[in-house]
Amino acid sequence: MAVPSAAAQAVNTALRRVPAWLLYGAGAIYMAWLFWQALSGVSVEPIDWLERAYGETALQLLVATLAVTPLRRLLGINLLKFRRALGLLVFFFVLAHFLVWALLDVQTLDAVWADIVKRPYVTIGMAAFLMLIPLAATSNNASLRRMGGAAWRRMHWLTYPIAVLGAVHYVWLARGFALEPLLYLCAIVLLLATRLPFRRVATA
Amino acid sequence: GAMALARPAQAQQEPLQPNTLEEIQGYNNFYEFGYDKADPARYAGEMATQPWTVKVDGLVDNPGDYALDDLLSGIETEERIYRLRCVEGWSMVIPWNGVELADVLAKVGVQPAARFVAFETVVQPEVMPGVQAGVLDFPYVEGLRLDEAMHPLAILATGLYGEPLANQNGAPIRLVVPWKYGFKSIKSIVRISLVEEQPPATWNLTNATEYGFYSNVNPEVDHPRWSQATERRIGGGLFSSRQPTLMFNGYEEVASLYEGMDLTENF
């Protein structure tokens, strides 16, 4: 682990006073604000707009969650106490994205099921959502104690395939060459690459 | 005239309620300006549309570079209230002003050997962010079989709601083929060629398994990535219902053009 620079230490000191629950509040307000915008004419196609807004926010939070470890390893910035909140917010935004898709966009149960079975980009999105459920359910201290650290960590490695599936889901959706989905995929692949076990070279 | 107005109205049950100008001008696919639906409204204003020249070439009696007014002079402009169904699963109703494509083709004199009509969109890279980014292979090109082009429902639009077209809607002249998915209705046309062989079409070149040359609206043939059975009319708000998509977008009178063709094969 890198020795924290003065700047990193200043960031760590400042963040020590920020409670993690603030993130839940901010996430809930942001989710409600997006919904309100969709209700009040932000787009002439508000269903599609809201579906995308929730999905993109989930991907942004996923990138933030995956950035916590490399930030600590490489720059000495410690955001560990916010990681659970970030991860749970990913789940809630994906849940909201799923509900807007199923209830407001596709609208009938038959069509929802048909899409999940027949459309590969829906299938992988759904798979990522299902994998998020056990992670969200065990994102609490009681579960961590009951499962034990090793088993809990192994299960939460599911985050990595979830992130890749989520990004591919977005890339697959585009017609033609769309830059933004590819940027999310690149960010996620890079953040996962920092976790590969590179051989350390002694520098002393 | 009145005949033309009556024709599309027969194809569906209730009278068509056109979308608002704000909806029609604010939610567009015009990939030259970017792939976000708001990009064309944001950037297309910079496109130069005057003067405008349309090159007419190929198997025609009167080829040449036509000033827009010369190409359309002597042909009556009509209003046509048409459904527009996007391949992505949304739709609008648009009160176009335009001329029948058949009248323009008659004017330039189609030679007997011609079997297809090819169209090309303007490219002005300096004002087109999507061209700079290489979102698709430009210029955008499209084509119709000659009998499709000659059908009285096919028009070249120059306005809507009685106003000249906004740039994001394909000013100053665009194709409207209401029984086909929207991307066939090529915008901001600078070239019309009468040709013998089936011409290339941009989305077909981009992904032939997803976008066929014909691309007739067909609720029974799904896009590989999504169902085409239903559509959502723009402007219904957050809780609007989907509605069934109609065969040929409700314009059943074109069915005879495709008699004997397997529409699943020729999608």
Coordinates of C-alpha atoms in Angstrom, one line a residue:
Chain A
M1 CA 0.0 0.0 0.0
A2 CA 1.2 3.5 -0.9
V3 CA 2.2 5.8 1.8
P4 CA -0.6 8.5 1.8
S5 CA 0.5 11.8 0.4
A6 CA -0.2 15.0 2.3
A7 CA -3.2 15.6 -0.1
A8 CA -4.5 12.1 0.5
Q9 CA -4.2 12.6 4.3
A10 CA -6.1 15.9 4.1
V11 CA -8.9 14.1 2.2
N12 CA -9.0 11.3 4.7
T13 CA -9.1 13.8 7.6
A14 CA -11.9 15.8 6.0
L15 CA -13.9 12.7 5.3
R16 CA -13.6 11.4 8.8
R17 CA -16.3 13.9 9.9
V18 CA -18.7 12.8 7.0
P19 CA -21.1 10.1 8.2
A20 CA -21.8 7.3 5.8
W21 CA -25.6 7.6 6.3
L22 CA -25.4 10.9 4.4
L23 CA -25.0 8.9 1.2
Y24 CA -28.2 7.0 1.7
G25 CA -30.1 10.3 2.2
A26 CA -28.4 11.9 -0.9
G27 CA -29.2 8.7 -2.9
A28 CA -32.9 8.8 -1.9
I29 CA -33.2 12.5 -2.7
Y30 CA -31.5 12.0 -6.1
M31 CA -33.7 9.1 -7.0
A32 CA -36.9 11.1 -6.1
W33 CA -35.6 14.1 -7.9
L34 CA -35.1 12.1 -11.1
F35 CA -38.6 10.7 -10.8
W36 CA -40.0 14.2 -10.3
Q37 CA -38.2 15.5 -13.4
A38 CA -39.7 12.6 -15.4
L39 CA -43.1 13.6 -14.1
S40 CA -42.7 17.2 -15.0
G41 CA -41.7 17.1 -18.6
V42 CA -37.9 16.8 -18.7
S43 CA -38.4 14.8 -21.9
V44 CA -41.3 14.1 -24.3
E45 CA -40.4 10.4 -23.7
P46 CA -40.1 10.4 -19.9
I47 CA -40.3 6.6 -19.5
D48 CA -37.2 6.0 -21.6
W49 CA -35.5 9.0 -19.9
L50 CA -36.1 7.7 -16.4
E51 CA -35.1 4.1 -17.2
R52 CA -31.8 5.4 -18.6
A53 CA -31.2 7.9 -15.8
Y54 CA -31.7 5.1 -13.1
G55 CA -29.5 2.7 -15.1
E56 CA -26.7 5.2 -15.7
T57 CA -26.7 6.2 -12.0
A58 CA -26.4 2.6 -11.0
L59 CA -23.4 2.2 -13.3
Q60 CA -21.8 5.4 -11.9
L61 CA -22.3 4.2 -8.4
L62 CA -20.8 0.8 -9.4
V63 CA -17.7 2.5 -10.8
A64 CA -17.4 4.5 -7.5
T65 CA -17.8 1.2 -5.5
L66 CA -15.1 -0.5 -7.5
A67 CA -12.8 2.6 -7.2
V68 CA -12.6 2.4 -3.4
T69 CA -9.9 -0.3 -3.2
P70 CA -7.6 1.0 -5.9
L71 CA -7.9 4.5 -4.5
R72 CA -6.7 3.2 -1.1
R73 CA -4.0 1.0 -2.6
L74 CA -2.6 3.5 -5.1
L75 CA -3.3 6.9 -3.6
G76 CA -3.8 6.2 0.1
I77 CA -7.3 7.7 0.0
N78 CA -9.5 5.8 2.4
L79 CA -13.2 5.6 1.4
L80 CA -13.8 2.2 2.9
K81 CA -16.5 3.3 5.3
F82 CA -18.6 4.6 2.4
R83 CA -18.3 1.4 0.3
R84 CA -21.3 -0.4 1.8
A85 CA -23.6 2.6 1.2
L86 CA -22.3 2.9 -2.4
G87 CA -22.9 -0.8 -3.0
L88 CA -26.4 -0.7 -1.5
L89 CA -27.2 2.4 -3.6
V90 CA -26.2 0.4 -6.7
F91 CA -28.8 -2.2 -5.8
F92 CA -31.5 0.4 -5.1
F93 CA -30.9 2.2 -8.4
V94 CA -30.9 -1.1 -10.3
L95 CA -34.1 -2.0 -8.6
A96 CA -35.7 1.3 -9.6
H97 CA -34.3 0.8 -13.2
F98 CA -35.9 -2.7 -13.2
L99 CA -39.3 -1.4 -11.9
V100 CA -39.5 1.4 -14.4
W101 CA -38.6 -1.0 -17.2
A102 CA -41.1 -3.7 -16.1
L103 CA -44.1 -1.5 -14.9
L104 CA -43.9 1.6 -17.0
D105 CA -42.0 0.6 -20.2
V106 CA -42.9 -3.1 -21.0
Q107 CA -46.1 -3.0 -18.9
T108 CA -47.3 -6.7 -19.1
L109 CA -45.9 -9.7 -17.3
D110 CA -45.9 -11.8 -20.5
A111 CA -43.8 -9.3 -22.3
V112 CA -41.4 -8.9 -19.4
W113 CA -40.9 -12.6 -19.3
A114 CA -40.6 -12.8 -23.2
D115 CA -37.9 -10.1 -23.1
I116 CA -35.9 -11.8 -20.3
V117 CA -35.9 -15.1 -22.2
K118 CA -35.5 -13.8 -25.8
R119 CA -33.4 -10.7 -25.6
P120 CA -29.8 -11.4 -24.6
Y121 CA -29.1 -7.8 -23.4
V122 CA -32.2 -8.1 -21.1
T123 CA -31.1 -11.6 -20.0
I124 CA -27.7 -10.4 -18.8
G125 CA -29.1 -7.3 -17.1
M126 CA -31.6 -9.5 -15.3
A127 CA -28.8 -11.9 -14.3
A128 CA -26.8 -9.0 -12.9
F129 CA -29.9 -7.8 -10.9
L130 CA -30.5 -11.3 -9.5
M131 CA -26.9 -11.5 -8.4
L132 CA -27.2 -8.2 -6.6
I133 CA -30.0 -9.4 -4.4
P134 CA -27.9 -11.7 -2.1
L135 CA -25.2 -9.0 -2.0
A136 CA -27.7 -6.4 -0.8
A137 CA -29.2 -8.8 1.6
T138 CA -25.9 -9.5 3.3
S139 CA -24.6 -6.0 3.3
N140 CA -25.0 -5.6 7.1
N141 CA -22.8 -6.4 10.1
A142 CA -25.0 -9.3 11.3
S143 CA -24.6 -11.2 8.0
L144 CA -20.8 -10.5 8.0
R145 CA -20.5 -12.0 11.5
R146 CA -22.8 -15.0 10.8
M147 CA -21.0 -15.9 7.5
G148 CA -17.5 -15.2 8.6
G149 CA -15.1 -12.8 6.8
A150 CA -13.8 -15.3 4.2
A151 CA -17.1 -16.6 3.0
W152 CA -18.6 -13.1 3.0
R153 CA -15.7 -11.8 0.9
R154 CA -15.9 -14.7 -1.5
M155 CA -19.6 -14.1 -2.1
H156 CA -19.1 -10.4 -2.6
W157 CA -16.7 -11.1 -5.4
L158 CA -19.9 -11.4 -7.4
T159 CA -19.6 -7.7 -7.7
Y160 CA -17.0 -8.2 -10.5
P161 CA -19.2 -10.2 -12.9
I162 CA -22.1 -8.0 -12.0
A163 CA -20.1 -4.9 -13.1
V164 CA -19.1 -6.5 -16.4
L165 CA -22.6 -7.7 -17.1
G166 CA -24.1 -4.3 -16.3
A167 CA -21.7 -2.5 -18.6
V168 CA -22.1 -5.0 -21.5
H169 CA -25.9 -4.7 -21.0
Y170 CA -25.6 -0.9 -21.7
V171 CA -23.2 -1.4 -24.7
W172 CA -25.5 -4.0 -26.2
L173 CA -28.5 -1.6 -26.2
A174 CA -27.0 1.0 -28.4
R175 CA -27.8 1.4 -32.1
G176 CA -24.6 2.3 -34.0
F177 CA -21.4 3.5 -32.3
A178 CA -22.3 5.1 -28.9
L179 CA -19.4 6.4 -26.9
E180 CA -20.8 6.6 -23.4
P181 CA -21.6 2.9 -22.8
L182 CA -18.1 2.1 -24.0
L183 CA -16.6 4.5 -21.5
Y184 CA -18.4 2.8 -18.6
L185 CA -17.2 -0.6 -19.9
C186 CA -13.6 0.7 -20.1
A187 CA -13.7 2.2 -16.6
I188 CA -15.0 -1.0 -15.1
V189 CA -12.4 -3.2 -17.0
L190 CA -9.6 -0.8 -15.8
L191 CA -10.8 -0.9 -12.2
L192 CA -11.0 -4.7 -12.3
A193 CA -7.5 -4.8 -13.9
T194 CA -6.0 -3.0 -10.9
R195 CA -7.0 -6.1 -8.8
L196 CA -5.0 -8.5 -10.9
P197 CA -2.1 -10.0 -8.9
F198 CA 0.8 -8.2 -10.6
R199 CA 4.2 -9.4 -9.3
R200 CA 5.7 -6.9 -7.0
V201 CA 9.2 -5.8 -7.8
A202 CA 11.4 -4.9 -4.9
T203 CA 12.5 -1.3 -5.2
A204 CA 14.6 -0.9 -2.1
Chain B
G1 CA -55.6 17.9 -51.9
A2 CA -58.6 16.4 -50.0
M3 CA -58.0 13.0 -51.5
A4 CA -54.6 12.8 -50.1
L5 CA -55.8 13.8 -46.7
A6 CA -58.5 11.3 -46.7
R7 CA -56.2 8.4 -47.6
P8 CA -54.2 8.0 -44.5
A9 CA -57.2 8.6 -42.3
Q10 CA -58.9 5.5 -43.7
A11 CA -56.1 3.3 -42.4
Q12 CA -57.0 3.6 -38.7
Q13 CA -60.0 3.8 -36.5
E14 CA -59.8 7.1 -34.7
P15 CA -58.8 10.4 -36.3
L16 CA -55.0 11.0 -35.9
Q17 CA -54.1 13.5 -33.2
P18 CA -50.8 15.1 -34.3
N19 CA -47.9 15.5 -31.8
T20 CA -47.0 19.0 -30.8
L21 CA -44.4 21.0 -32.6
E22 CA -42.2 20.8 -29.5
E23 CA -42.4 17.0 -29.4
I24 CA -41.6 16.7 -33.2
Q25 CA -38.7 19.2 -33.0
G26 CA -37.3 18.0 -29.7
Y27 CA -37.0 14.2 -30.0
N28 CA -35.1 13.1 -33.1
N29 CA -32.7 10.6 -34.5
F30 CA -30.3 12.4 -36.9
Y31 CA -27.0 10.7 -36.2
E32 CA -25.0 13.3 -38.0
F33 CA -25.6 15.5 -35.0
G34 CA -25.1 12.7 -32.3
Y35 CA -26.9 9.7 -31.0
D36 CA -28.8 11.3 -28.1
K37 CA -32.4 12.2 -29.0
A38 CA -31.8 15.8 -27.9
D39 CA -28.6 16.2 -29.9
P40 CA -30.3 17.2 -33.2
A41 CA -32.3 20.0 -31.6
R42 CA -29.1 21.1 -29.9
Y43 CA -26.7 21.1 -32.9
A44 CA -28.7 21.1 -36.2
G45 CA -29.3 24.8 -36.1
E46 CA -25.8 25.3 -37.5
M47 CA -26.4 23.4 -40.6
A48 CA -26.5 25.6 -43.8
T49 CA -29.7 25.0 -45.8
Q50 CA -29.6 27.9 -48.2
P51 CA -28.9 27.8 -51.0
W52 CA -29.8 24.1 -51.4
T53 CA -29.0 22.0 -54.5
V54 CA -30.2 18.5 -55.2
K55 CA -28.2 16.5 -57.7
V56 CA -30.4 14.3 -59.8
D57 CA -28.5 11.7 -61.8
G58 CA -28.5 8.1 -63.1
L59 CA -31.2 6.8 -65.4
V60 CA -33.1 10.0 -65.9
D61 CA -34.0 12.1 -68.9
N62 CA -33.3 15.4 -67.2
P63 CA -30.2 15.0 -64.9
G64 CA -28.6 18.0 -63.3
D65 CA -28.0 20.1 -60.2
Y66 CA -31.4 21.4 -59.3
A67 CA -32.0 24.4 -57.0
L68 CA -34.6 23.3 -54.5
D69 CA -37.3 25.6 -55.8
D70 CA -36.7 24.5 -59.4
L71 CA -37.0 20.8 -58.4
L72 CA -40.4 21.5 -56.8
S73 CA -41.8 24.2 -59.1
G74 CA -45.2 23.4 -60.6
I75 CA -45.9 20.6 -58.1
E76 CA -48.6 21.2 -55.6
T77 CA -47.7 21.0 -51.9
E78 CA -50.2 19.1 -49.8
E79 CA -50.6 18.3 -46.1
R80 CA -50.3 14.7 -45.1
I81 CA -51.0 13.6 -41.5
Y82 CA -48.9 10.5 -41.1
R83 CA -48.0 8.1 -38.3
L84 CA -44.2 7.8 -37.9
R85 CA -43.0 4.5 -36.4
C86 CA -39.4 4.4 -35.3
V87 CA -37.6 1.0 -35.4
E88 CA -36.8 1.6 -31.7
G89 CA -40.4 1.2 -30.6
W90 CA -41.8 4.7 -30.3
S91 CA -44.1 6.7 -32.6
M92 CA -45.5 10.1 -33.4
V93 CA -48.1 11.6 -35.7
I94 CA -46.8 14.4 -37.9
P95 CA -48.7 16.8 -40.1
W96 CA -46.2 17.0 -43.0
N97 CA -46.3 19.4 -45.9
G98 CA -44.8 18.1 -49.1
V99 CA -45.1 16.8 -52.6
E100 CA -45.6 13.3 -53.9
L101 CA -42.2 11.8 -54.8
A102 CA -43.8 10.3 -57.9
D103 CA -44.5 13.8 -59.2
V104 CA -40.8 14.8 -58.7
L105 CA -39.7 11.6 -60.4
A106 CA -42.1 12.3 -63.3
K107 CA -40.6 15.7 -63.7
V108 CA -37.0 14.5 -64.0
G109 CA -38.1 11.7 -66.3
V110 CA -37.4 8.1 -65.1
Q111 CA -35.9 5.9 -67.9
P112 CA -37.3 2.4 -68.4
A113 CA -34.2 0.7 -67.2
A114 CA -34.4 2.3 -63.7
R115 CA -35.5 -0.1 -60.9
F116 CA -34.5 1.7 -57.7
V117 CA -34.2 5.2 -56.3
A118 CA -31.1 6.1 -54.2
F119 CA -31.0 9.0 -51.8
E120 CA -28.1 10.7 -50.0
T121 CA -28.0 13.1 -47.0
V122 CA -25.8 16.2 -46.9
V123 CA -22.5 16.1 -45.0
Q124 CA -21.3 19.3 -43.3
P125 CA -18.6 17.8 -41.0
E126 CA -17.7 21.2 -39.4
V127 CA -21.2 21.5 -37.9
M128 CA -22.0 17.8 -37.4
P129 CA -20.6 16.3 -34.2
G130 CA -21.8 12.9 -35.1
V131 CA -19.9 13.0 -38.4
Q132 CA -16.7 14.1 -36.5
A133 CA -17.2 11.2 -34.0
G134 CA -17.8 8.6 -36.8
V135 CA -21.1 7.5 -35.2
L136 CA -22.0 5.9 -38.6
D137 CA -20.4 5.7 -42.0
F138 CA -21.5 9.0 -43.6
P139 CA -22.9 10.2 -45.9
Y140 CA -26.2 8.6 -44.9
V141 CA -27.7 6.8 -47.8
E142 CA -31.1 5.1 -48.4
G143 CA -33.1 3.6 -51.2
L144 CA -36.5 2.5 -52.4
R145 CA -37.6 0.1 -55.1
L146 CA -39.1 2.2 -57.9
D147 CA -42.7 0.9 -57.3
E148 CA -42.4 1.9 -53.7
A149 CA -41.1 5.3 -54.6
M150 CA -43.9 5.8 -57.1
H151 CA -46.6 4.9 -54.5
P152 CA -48.8 8.0 -53.8
L153 CA -48.2 7.7 -50.0
A154 CA -44.4 8.4 -50.5
I155 CA -43.7 12.1 -50.3
L156 CA -40.8 14.6 -50.2
A157 CA -41.6 16.8 -47.2
T158 CA -40.5 20.4 -47.0
G159 CA -42.5 21.5 -44.0
L160 CA -44.7 20.5 -41.1
Y161 CA -47.6 22.4 -39.4
G162 CA -47.4 24.8 -42.4
E163 CA -43.9 25.9 -41.4
P164 CA -40.6 25.1 -43.2
L165 CA -38.9 22.0 -41.7
A166 CA -36.6 22.6 -38.7
N167 CA -33.1 21.5 -39.5
Q168 CA -33.4 18.6 -37.0
N169 CA -36.4 17.3 -38.9
G170 CA -34.4 17.1 -42.1
A171 CA -34.6 20.6 -43.7
P172 CA -35.0 21.7 -46.3
I173 CA -36.2 18.5 -48.0
R174 CA -36.6 14.9 -46.8
L175 CA -38.3 11.7 -47.7
V176 CA -41.4 10.4 -45.8
V177 CA -42.4 6.8 -46.4
P178 CA -45.0 6.2 -43.7
W179 CA -45.3 2.4 -43.9
K180 CA -41.6 1.9 -43.2
Y181 CA -39.5 2.4 -40.1
G182 CA -38.4 6.0 -39.7
F183 CA -34.8 5.6 -40.6
K184 CA -35.9 4.9 -44.2
S185 CA -37.2 8.4 -44.4
I186 CA -33.9 10.0 -45.2
K187 CA -33.3 13.6 -44.2
S188 CA -31.7 16.7 -45.8
I189 CA -31.4 15.2 -49.3
V190 CA -28.7 16.4 -51.6
R191 CA -28.8 13.6 -54.2
I192 CA -31.4 11.5 -55.9
S193 CA -30.2 8.8 -58.3
L194 CA -32.2 6.4 -60.5
V195 CA -30.4 3.2 -60.7
E196 CA -30.7 -0.4 -61.9
E197 CA -29.3 -2.3 -58.9
Q198 CA -30.5 -2.2 -55.3
P199 CA -28.7 0.8 -53.7
P200 CA -26.9 0.6 -50.4
A201 CA -28.7 1.8 -47.2
T202 CA -26.8 3.0 -44.2
W203 CA -28.4 1.0 -41.4
N204 CA -28.4 -2.1 -43.6
L205 CA -24.7 -1.6 -44.2
T206 CA -24.1 -1.1 -40.5
N207 CA -26.0 -4.2 -39.4
A208 CA -27.7 -6.3 -42.0
T209 CA -29.2 -8.8 -39.6
E210 CA -31.0 -6.0 -37.7
Y211 CA -32.0 -3.6 -40.5
G212 CA -33.2 -5.0 -43.8
F213 CA -33.4 -3.0 -47.1
Y214 CA -37.2 -3.0 -46.9
S215 CA -37.7 -2.3 -43.2
N216 CA -41.5 -2.2 -43.5
V217 CA -43.3 -1.7 -40.2
N218 CA -44.3 -5.2 -39.2
P219 CA -45.5 -6.2 -35.7
E220 CA -44.8 -9.9 -36.5
V221 CA -41.2 -9.6 -37.3
D222 CA -39.2 -8.6 -34.2
H223 CA -35.9 -6.7 -34.2
P224 CA -33.3 -9.2 -33.0
R225 CA -32.9 -7.2 -29.8
W226 CA -36.5 -6.1 -29.1
S227 CA -40.1 -6.8 -29.9
Q228 CA -41.9 -4.8 -32.6
A229 CA -45.4 -5.9 -31.5
T230 CA -46.2 -2.7 -29.7
E231 CA -45.1 1.0 -29.7
R232 CA -45.3 4.0 -27.4
R233 CA -46.8 7.2 -28.8
I234 CA -44.6 10.1 -27.8
G235 CA -46.2 12.7 -25.5
G236 CA -48.3 10.4 -23.3
G237 CA -46.2 11.1 -20.2
L238 CA -44.7 8.8 -17.6
F239 CA -47.8 6.5 -17.3
S240 CA -48.7 6.2 -20.9
S241 CA -49.7 2.8 -22.3
R242 CA -48.2 0.9 -25.2
Q243 CA -50.4 0.4 -28.2
P244 CA -50.3 -2.4 -30.8
T245 CA -48.2 -1.7 -33.8
L246 CA -50.1 -2.0 -37.1
M247 CA -49.0 -3.9 -40.2
F248 CA -47.4 -1.5 -42.6
N249 CA -47.9 1.1 -39.8
G250 CA -51.6 1.0 -40.7
Y251 CA -51.1 1.7 -44.4
E252 CA -52.4 -1.6 -45.7
E253 CA -52.9 -0.2 -49.2
V254 CA -49.2 -0.8 -49.8
A255 CA -49.6 -4.5 -49.2
S256 CA -49.9 -5.2 -53.0
L257 CA -46.3 -4.0 -53.5
Y258 CA -45.1 -7.0 -51.6
E259 CA -47.4 -9.7 -52.9
G260 CA -45.7 -13.0 -53.1
M261 CA -42.7 -11.8 -51.0
D262 CA -41.8 -13.5 -47.7
L263 CA -41.8 -10.5 -45.4
T264 CA -39.9 -12.5 -42.7
E265 CA -37.1 -13.1 -45.2
N266 CA -37.3 -9.6 -46.8
F267 CA -37.6 -7.7 -43.5

